[in-house]
PDB file of C-alpha atoms in Angstrom:
ATOM      1  CA  MET O 895      -7.305  24.583  -9.825  1.00 56.00           C
ATOM      2  CA  ALA O 896      -9.339  22.657  -7.472  1.00 58.00           C
ATOM      3  CA  GLU O 897     -13.143  22.900  -8.242  1.00 58.00           C
ATOM      4  CA  SER O 898     -14.342  22.148  -4.739  1.00 56.00           C
ATOM      5  CA  GLY O 899     -13.018  20.647  -1.452  1.00 63.00           C
ATOM      6  CA  PRO O 900     -10.091  21.706   0.844  1.00 69.00           C
ATOM      7  CA  ASP O 901      -7.749  22.728  -2.118  1.00 72.00           C
ATOM      8  CA  PHE O 902     -10.364  25.058  -3.348  1.00 66.00           C
ATOM      9  CA  SER O 903      -9.274  28.901  -3.476  1.00 69.00           C
ATOM     10  CA  MET O 904     -12.051  31.494  -4.089  1.00 63.00           C
ATOM     11  CA  ALA O 905      -9.084  33.587  -5.455  1.00 64.00           C
ATOM     12  CA  ASP O 906      -7.896  31.211  -7.659  1.00 68.00           C
ATOM     13  CA  PHE O 907     -11.410  30.729  -8.984  1.00 60.00           C
ATOM     14  CA  LEU O 908     -12.234  34.115  -9.461  1.00 59.00           C
ATOM     15  CA  GLY O 909      -8.919  34.781 -10.952  1.00 64.00           C
ATOM     16  CA  ALA O 910      -9.733  31.986 -13.369  1.00 64.00           C
ATOM     17  CA  ILE O 911     -12.615  33.775 -14.719  1.00 59.00           C
ATOM     18  CA  SER O 912     -11.472  36.193 -17.726  1.00 58.00           C
ATOM     19  CA  ASP O 913     -13.103  39.634 -18.405  1.00 57.00           C
ATOM     20  CA  THR O 914     -13.093  38.651 -21.846  1.00 57.00           C
ATOM     21  CA  VAL O 915     -14.620  35.593 -23.649  1.00 56.00           C
ATOM     22  CA  ARG O 916     -11.966  33.882 -25.588  1.00 65.00           C
ATOM     23  CA  PRO O 917     -14.112  31.987 -28.119  1.00 65.00           C
ATOM     24  CA  SER O 918     -12.826  28.904 -30.100  1.00 71.00           C
ATOM     25  CA  ALA O 919     -14.280  26.048 -32.286  1.00 72.00           C
ATOM     26  CA  ALA O 920     -15.068  24.494 -29.149  1.00 70.00           C
ATOM     27  CA  ARG O 921     -16.913  27.235 -27.158  1.00 73.00           C
ATOM     28  CA  PRO O 922     -18.262  29.727 -29.873  1.00 79.00           C
ATOM     29  CA  ILE O 923     -19.995  32.787 -29.574  1.00 78.00           C
ATOM     30  CA  VAL O 924     -23.187  31.721 -31.416  1.00 85.00           C
ATOM     31  CA  VAL O 925     -24.621  28.234 -30.745  1.00 84.00           C
ATOM     32  CA  ARG O 926     -27.250  27.668 -33.458  1.00 87.00           C
ATOM     33  CA  ALA O 927     -30.640  26.025 -32.487  1.00 87.00           C
ATOM     34  CA  GLY O 928     -29.594  22.807 -34.154  1.00 89.00           C
ATOM     35  CA  GLU O 929     -26.619  22.453 -32.170  1.00 88.00           C
ATOM     36  CA  LEU O 930     -28.396  22.257 -28.769  1.00 88.00           C
ATOM     37  CA  GLU O 931     -27.395  19.045 -27.083  1.00 87.00           C
ATOM     38  CA  THR O 932     -30.430  17.306 -25.695  1.00 89.00           C
ATOM     39  CA  LEU O 933     -30.045  15.785 -22.591  1.00 85.00           C
ATOM     40  CA  PRO O 934     -30.678  11.842 -22.459  1.00 85.00           C
ATOM     41  CA  ALA O 935     -34.170  11.070 -21.247  1.00 79.00           C
ATOM     42  CA  GLY O 936     -32.998   8.851 -18.487  1.00 77.00           C
ATOM     43  CA  GLU O 937     -31.317  11.920 -17.066  1.00 77.00           C
ATOM     44  CA  ILE O 938     -34.560  13.988 -16.655  1.00 76.00           C
ATOM     45  CA  HIS O 939     -37.113  13.026 -13.893  1.00 74.00           C
ATOM     46  CA  ASN O 940     -40.288  14.314 -16.063  1.00 76.00           C
ATOM     47  CA  PRO O 941     -41.734  14.198 -19.579  1.00 82.00           C
ATOM     48  CA  THR O 942     -39.964  17.463 -20.255  1.00 86.00           C
ATOM     49  CA  THR O 943     -37.287  17.963 -23.158  1.00 89.00           C
ATOM     50  CA  LEU O 944     -34.045  19.654 -22.017  1.00 87.00           C
ATOM     51  CA  SER O 945     -31.630  21.026 -24.512  1.00 88.00           C
ATOM     52  CA  ILE O 946     -28.652  22.625 -23.413  1.00 87.00           C
ATOM     53  CA  ALA O 947     -26.468  25.478 -24.814  1.00 86.00           C
ATOM     54  CA  GLY O 948     -23.545  23.799 -23.386  1.00 81.00           C
ATOM     55  CA  LYS O 949     -20.721  25.142 -25.875  1.00 82.00           C
ATOM     56  CA  LEU O 950     -21.363  28.743 -25.026  1.00 83.00           C
ATOM     57  CA  PRO O 951     -18.239  30.137 -23.149  1.00 82.00           C
ATOM     58  CA  THR O 952     -20.264  30.790 -19.903  1.00 84.00           C
ATOM     59  CA  ALA O 953     -18.348  30.087 -16.634  1.00 82.00           C
ATOM     60  CA  THR O 954     -20.968  30.566 -14.076  1.00 87.00           C
ATOM     61  CA  PHE O 955     -24.468  29.936 -15.429  1.00 90.00           C
ATOM     62  CA  GLU O 956     -26.196  27.346 -17.772  1.00 91.00           C
ATOM     63  CA  ILE O 957     -28.749  27.982 -20.575  1.00 93.00           C
ATOM     64  CA  PHE O 958     -31.484  25.220 -21.680  1.00 93.00           C
ATOM     65  CA  ARG O 959     -34.105  25.207 -23.905  1.00 95.00           C
ATOM     66  CA  GLN O 960     -37.087  23.300 -22.106  1.00 95.00           C
ATOM     67  CA  THR O 961     -40.239  22.101 -23.952  1.00 96.00           C
ATOM     68  CA  ILE O 962     -43.199  20.837 -21.949  1.00 97.00           C
ATOM     69  CA  PRO O 963     -45.371  18.781 -24.023  1.00 96.00           C
ATOM     70  CA  PRO O 964     -49.111  19.221 -23.865  1.00 97.00           C
ATOM     71  CA  GLY O 965     -50.939  18.659 -20.687  1.00 97.00           C
ATOM     72  CA  SER O 966     -47.622  17.762 -18.989  1.00 96.00           C
ATOM     73  CA  SER O 967     -45.642  19.174 -16.481  1.00 96.00           C
ATOM     74  CA  SER O 968     -42.100  19.282 -14.946  1.00 95.00           C
ATOM     75  CA  ASP O 969     -41.189  17.156 -12.068  1.00 94.00           C
ATOM     76  CA  MET O 970     -41.448  18.721  -8.366  1.00 96.00           C
ATOM     77  CA  GLN O 971     -37.922  19.345  -7.465  1.00 95.00           C
ATOM     78  CA  ARG O 972     -35.781  21.863  -5.569  1.00 96.00           C
ATOM     79  CA  HIS O 973     -32.082  22.850  -6.030  1.00 95.00           C
ATOM     80  CA  HIS O 974     -29.717  25.289  -4.447  1.00 95.00           C
ATOM     81  CA  HIS O 975     -29.236  27.432  -7.542  1.00 94.00           C
ATOM     82  CA  GLU O 976     -31.670  30.457  -8.921  1.00 95.00           C
ATOM     83  CA  THR O 977     -33.643  29.804 -12.126  1.00 96.00           C
ATOM     84  CA  VAL O 978     -35.159  31.982 -14.534  1.00 96.00           C
ATOM     85  CA  HIS O 979     -37.480  30.584 -17.076  1.00 97.00           C
ATOM     86  CA  PHE O 980     -38.337  33.057 -20.097  1.00 97.00           C
ATOM     87  CA  VAL O 981     -41.479  31.584 -21.691  1.00 98.00           C
ATOM     88  CA  ILE O 982     -41.022  31.699 -25.371  1.00 98.00           C
ATOM     89  CA  SER O 983     -44.415  30.131 -26.406  1.00 98.00           C
ATOM     90  CA  GLY O 984     -47.267  28.670 -24.622  1.00 98.00           C
ATOM     91  CA  ASP O 985     -49.394  29.177 -21.305  1.00 98.00           C
ATOM     92  CA  GLY O 986     -49.151  27.407 -17.934  1.00 98.00           C
ATOM     93  CA  HIS O 987     -48.841  27.718 -14.522  1.00 98.00           C
ATOM     94  CA  SER O 988     -46.233  27.138 -11.875  1.00 97.00           C
ATOM     95  CA  GLU O 989     -46.125  26.035  -8.319  1.00 97.00           C
ATOM     96  CA  VAL O 990     -43.523  27.456  -6.093  1.00 96.00           C
ATOM     97  CA  GLU O 991     -43.929  26.286  -2.630  1.00 96.00           C
ATOM     98  CA  ASP O 992     -47.493  27.194  -1.459  1.00 95.00           C
ATOM     99  CA  GLU O 993     -47.805  29.725  -4.268  1.00 96.00           C
ATOM    100  CA  THR O 994     -49.303  29.221  -7.742  1.00 97.00           C
ATOM    101  CA  ALA O 995     -48.865  31.911 -10.552  1.00 97.00           C
ATOM    102  CA  SER O 996     -49.956  31.901 -14.273  1.00 98.00           C
ATOM    103  CA  TRP O 997     -47.958  32.820 -17.365  1.00 98.00           C
ATOM    104  CA  SER O 998     -47.828  32.930 -20.875  1.00 98.00           C
ATOM    105  CA  ALA O 999     -45.335  33.867 -23.800  1.00 97.00           C
ATOM    106  CA  GLY O1000     -43.295  36.662 -22.839  1.00 97.00           C
ATOM    107  CA  ASP O1001     -43.142  36.466 -19.427  1.00 97.00           C
ATOM    108  CA  PHE O1002     -40.334  35.672 -16.900  1.00 97.00           C
ATOM    109  CA  VAL O1003     -40.917  32.820 -14.159  1.00 97.00           C
ATOM    110  CA  TYR O1004     -38.213  33.260 -11.098  1.00 96.00           C
ATOM    111  CA  THR O1005     -37.567  30.031  -9.027  1.00 95.00           C
ATOM    112  CA  PRO O1006     -35.902  31.070  -5.736  1.00 95.00           C
ATOM    113  CA  PRO O1007     -33.202  28.647  -4.410  1.00 96.00           C
ATOM    114  CA  TRP O1008     -34.259  25.484  -2.402  1.00 96.00           C
ATOM    115  CA  THR O1009     -38.060  25.781  -2.929  1.00 97.00           C
ATOM    116  CA  TRP O1010     -39.920  23.008  -4.135  1.00 97.00           C
ATOM    117  CA  HIS O1011     -41.394  23.987  -7.358  1.00 97.00           C
ATOM    118  CA  ARG O1012     -43.055  22.506 -10.695  1.00 97.00           C
ATOM    119  CA  HIS O1013     -44.180  24.093 -13.991  1.00 97.00           C
ATOM    120  CA  TYR O1014     -47.382  22.754 -15.993  1.00 98.00           C
ATOM    121  CA  ASN O1015     -48.387  23.289 -19.649  1.00 98.00           C
ATOM    122  CA  ASP O1016     -52.030  24.266 -19.549  1.00 98.00           C
ATOM    123  CA  SER O1017     -52.737  23.557 -23.308  1.00 98.00           C
ATOM    124  CA  ALA O1018     -53.985  20.262 -24.337  1.00 97.00           C
ATOM    125  CA  GLU O1019     -52.771  20.948 -28.018  1.00 98.00           C
ATOM    126  CA  HIS O1020     -49.511  22.926 -27.893  1.00 98.00           C
ATOM    127  CA  PRO O1021     -46.193  22.640 -26.133  1.00 97.00           C
ATOM    128  CA  VAL O1022     -44.537  25.259 -23.822  1.00 98.00           C
ATOM    129  CA  GLU O1023     -41.144  26.462 -24.656  1.00 97.00           C
ATOM    130  CA  PHE O1024     -38.994  28.059 -22.079  1.00 97.00           C
ATOM    131  CA  LEU O1025     -35.627  29.474 -22.108  1.00 96.00           C
ATOM    132  CA  THR O1026     -34.234  28.640 -18.799  1.00 96.00           C
ATOM    133  CA  ILE O1027     -31.034  30.129 -17.393  1.00 96.00           C
ATOM    134  CA  GLU O1028     -29.639  29.127 -13.721  1.00 95.00           C
ATOM    135  CA  ASN O1029     -26.620  29.653 -11.959  1.00 94.00           C
ATOM    136  CA  SER O1030     -26.077  25.937 -11.357  1.00 91.00           C
ATOM    137  CA  ARG O1031     -22.665  25.822 -12.763  1.00 87.00           C
ATOM    138  CA  LEU O1032     -21.322  28.314 -10.463  1.00 90.00           C
ATOM    139  CA  LEU O1033     -22.738  26.478  -7.457  1.00 90.00           C
ATOM    140  CA  GLY O1034     -21.228  23.238  -9.036  1.00 87.00           C
ATOM    141  CA  LEU O1035     -17.656  24.997  -9.190  1.00 85.00           C
ATOM    142  CA  LEU O1036     -18.094  26.056  -5.535  1.00 88.00           C
ATOM    143  CA  GLY O1037     -18.969  22.532  -4.706  1.00 88.00           C
ATOM    144  CA  VAL O1038     -22.357  23.658  -2.966  1.00 91.00           C
ATOM    145  CA  GLY O1039     -24.917  22.513  -6.082  1.00 91.00           C
ATOM    146  CA  ARG O1040     -27.752  20.209  -4.871  1.00 93.00           C
ATOM    147  CA  ARG O1041     -30.850  18.892  -6.582  1.00 92.00           C
ATOM    148  CA  GLN O1042     -33.521  16.756  -5.321  1.00 94.00           C
ATOM    149  CA  SER O1043     -36.411  15.509  -7.529  1.00 93.00           C
ATOM    150  CA  ALA O1044     -39.662  13.697  -5.791  1.00 95.00           C
ATOM    151  CA  GLY O1045     -41.203  13.102  -9.127  1.00 93.00           C
ATOM    152  CA  LEU O1046     -44.741  14.127 -10.415  1.00 93.00           C
ATOM    153  CA  VAL O1047     -45.984  14.664  -7.100  1.00 95.00           C
ATOM    154  CA  THR O1048     -47.498  17.717  -5.150  1.00 95.00           C
ATOM    155  CA  VAL O1049     -45.664  20.056  -2.911  1.00 96.00           C
ATOM    156  CA  ASP O1050     -47.140  18.418   0.279  1.00 96.00           C
ATOM    157  CA  GLU O1051     -45.960  14.956  -1.007  1.00 96.00           C
ATOM    158  CA  ALA O1052     -42.504  16.233  -1.955  1.00 96.00           C
ATOM    159  CA  ARG O1053     -42.219  17.668   1.630  1.00 96.00           C
ATOM    160  CA  ALA O1054     -43.372  14.463   3.126  1.00 95.00           C
ATOM    161  CA  ARG O1055     -41.044  12.362   1.294  1.00 94.00           C
ATOM    162  CA  PHE O1056     -37.833  14.690   2.116  1.00 94.00           C
ATOM    163  CA  ARG O1057     -38.791  15.504   5.707  1.00 90.00           C
ATOM    164  CA  GLY O1058     -35.764  16.024   7.721  1.00 78.00           C
ATOM    165  CA  ASP O1059     -33.682  16.730   4.694  1.00 75.00           C
ATOM    166  CA  GLU O1060     -34.226  20.592   4.653  1.00 70.00           C
ATOM    167  CA  THR O1061     -30.694  21.859   4.109  1.00 61.00           C
TER     168      THR O1061
END
């Protein structure tokens, strides 16, 4: 089955998603905390740590554990997929386009598609821990996934850097 391009078929794609998860040794029902796969620092454009539960048998979404060190932030980025962060521990705030919202442990933070956003750890002593869930896998399978990082900049600086690249 083609994952994108002219040979892609939505019917084939949807037909390939089973109603029942078929676990195996490679795709277990449970992935233990120590089995999360930490993404290499060179693939992340900010000082956070991202660990993926990549062995879970999910077809359309990905789950990460994200750690933002004390006093740090994620990068200013936007992407076509939706994201929900569940705040496991810590306090901070997020910029999503022109809005700023504070959050703390137990809260959910929503990032709409294709919006400039950045998440900040407001503590100088303790890390922030997120459980991050995004539908990036589905969009990747459909061939429409896209992500841009502007680095550790403001929303206005990100807009200026990527002006003319709004789609």
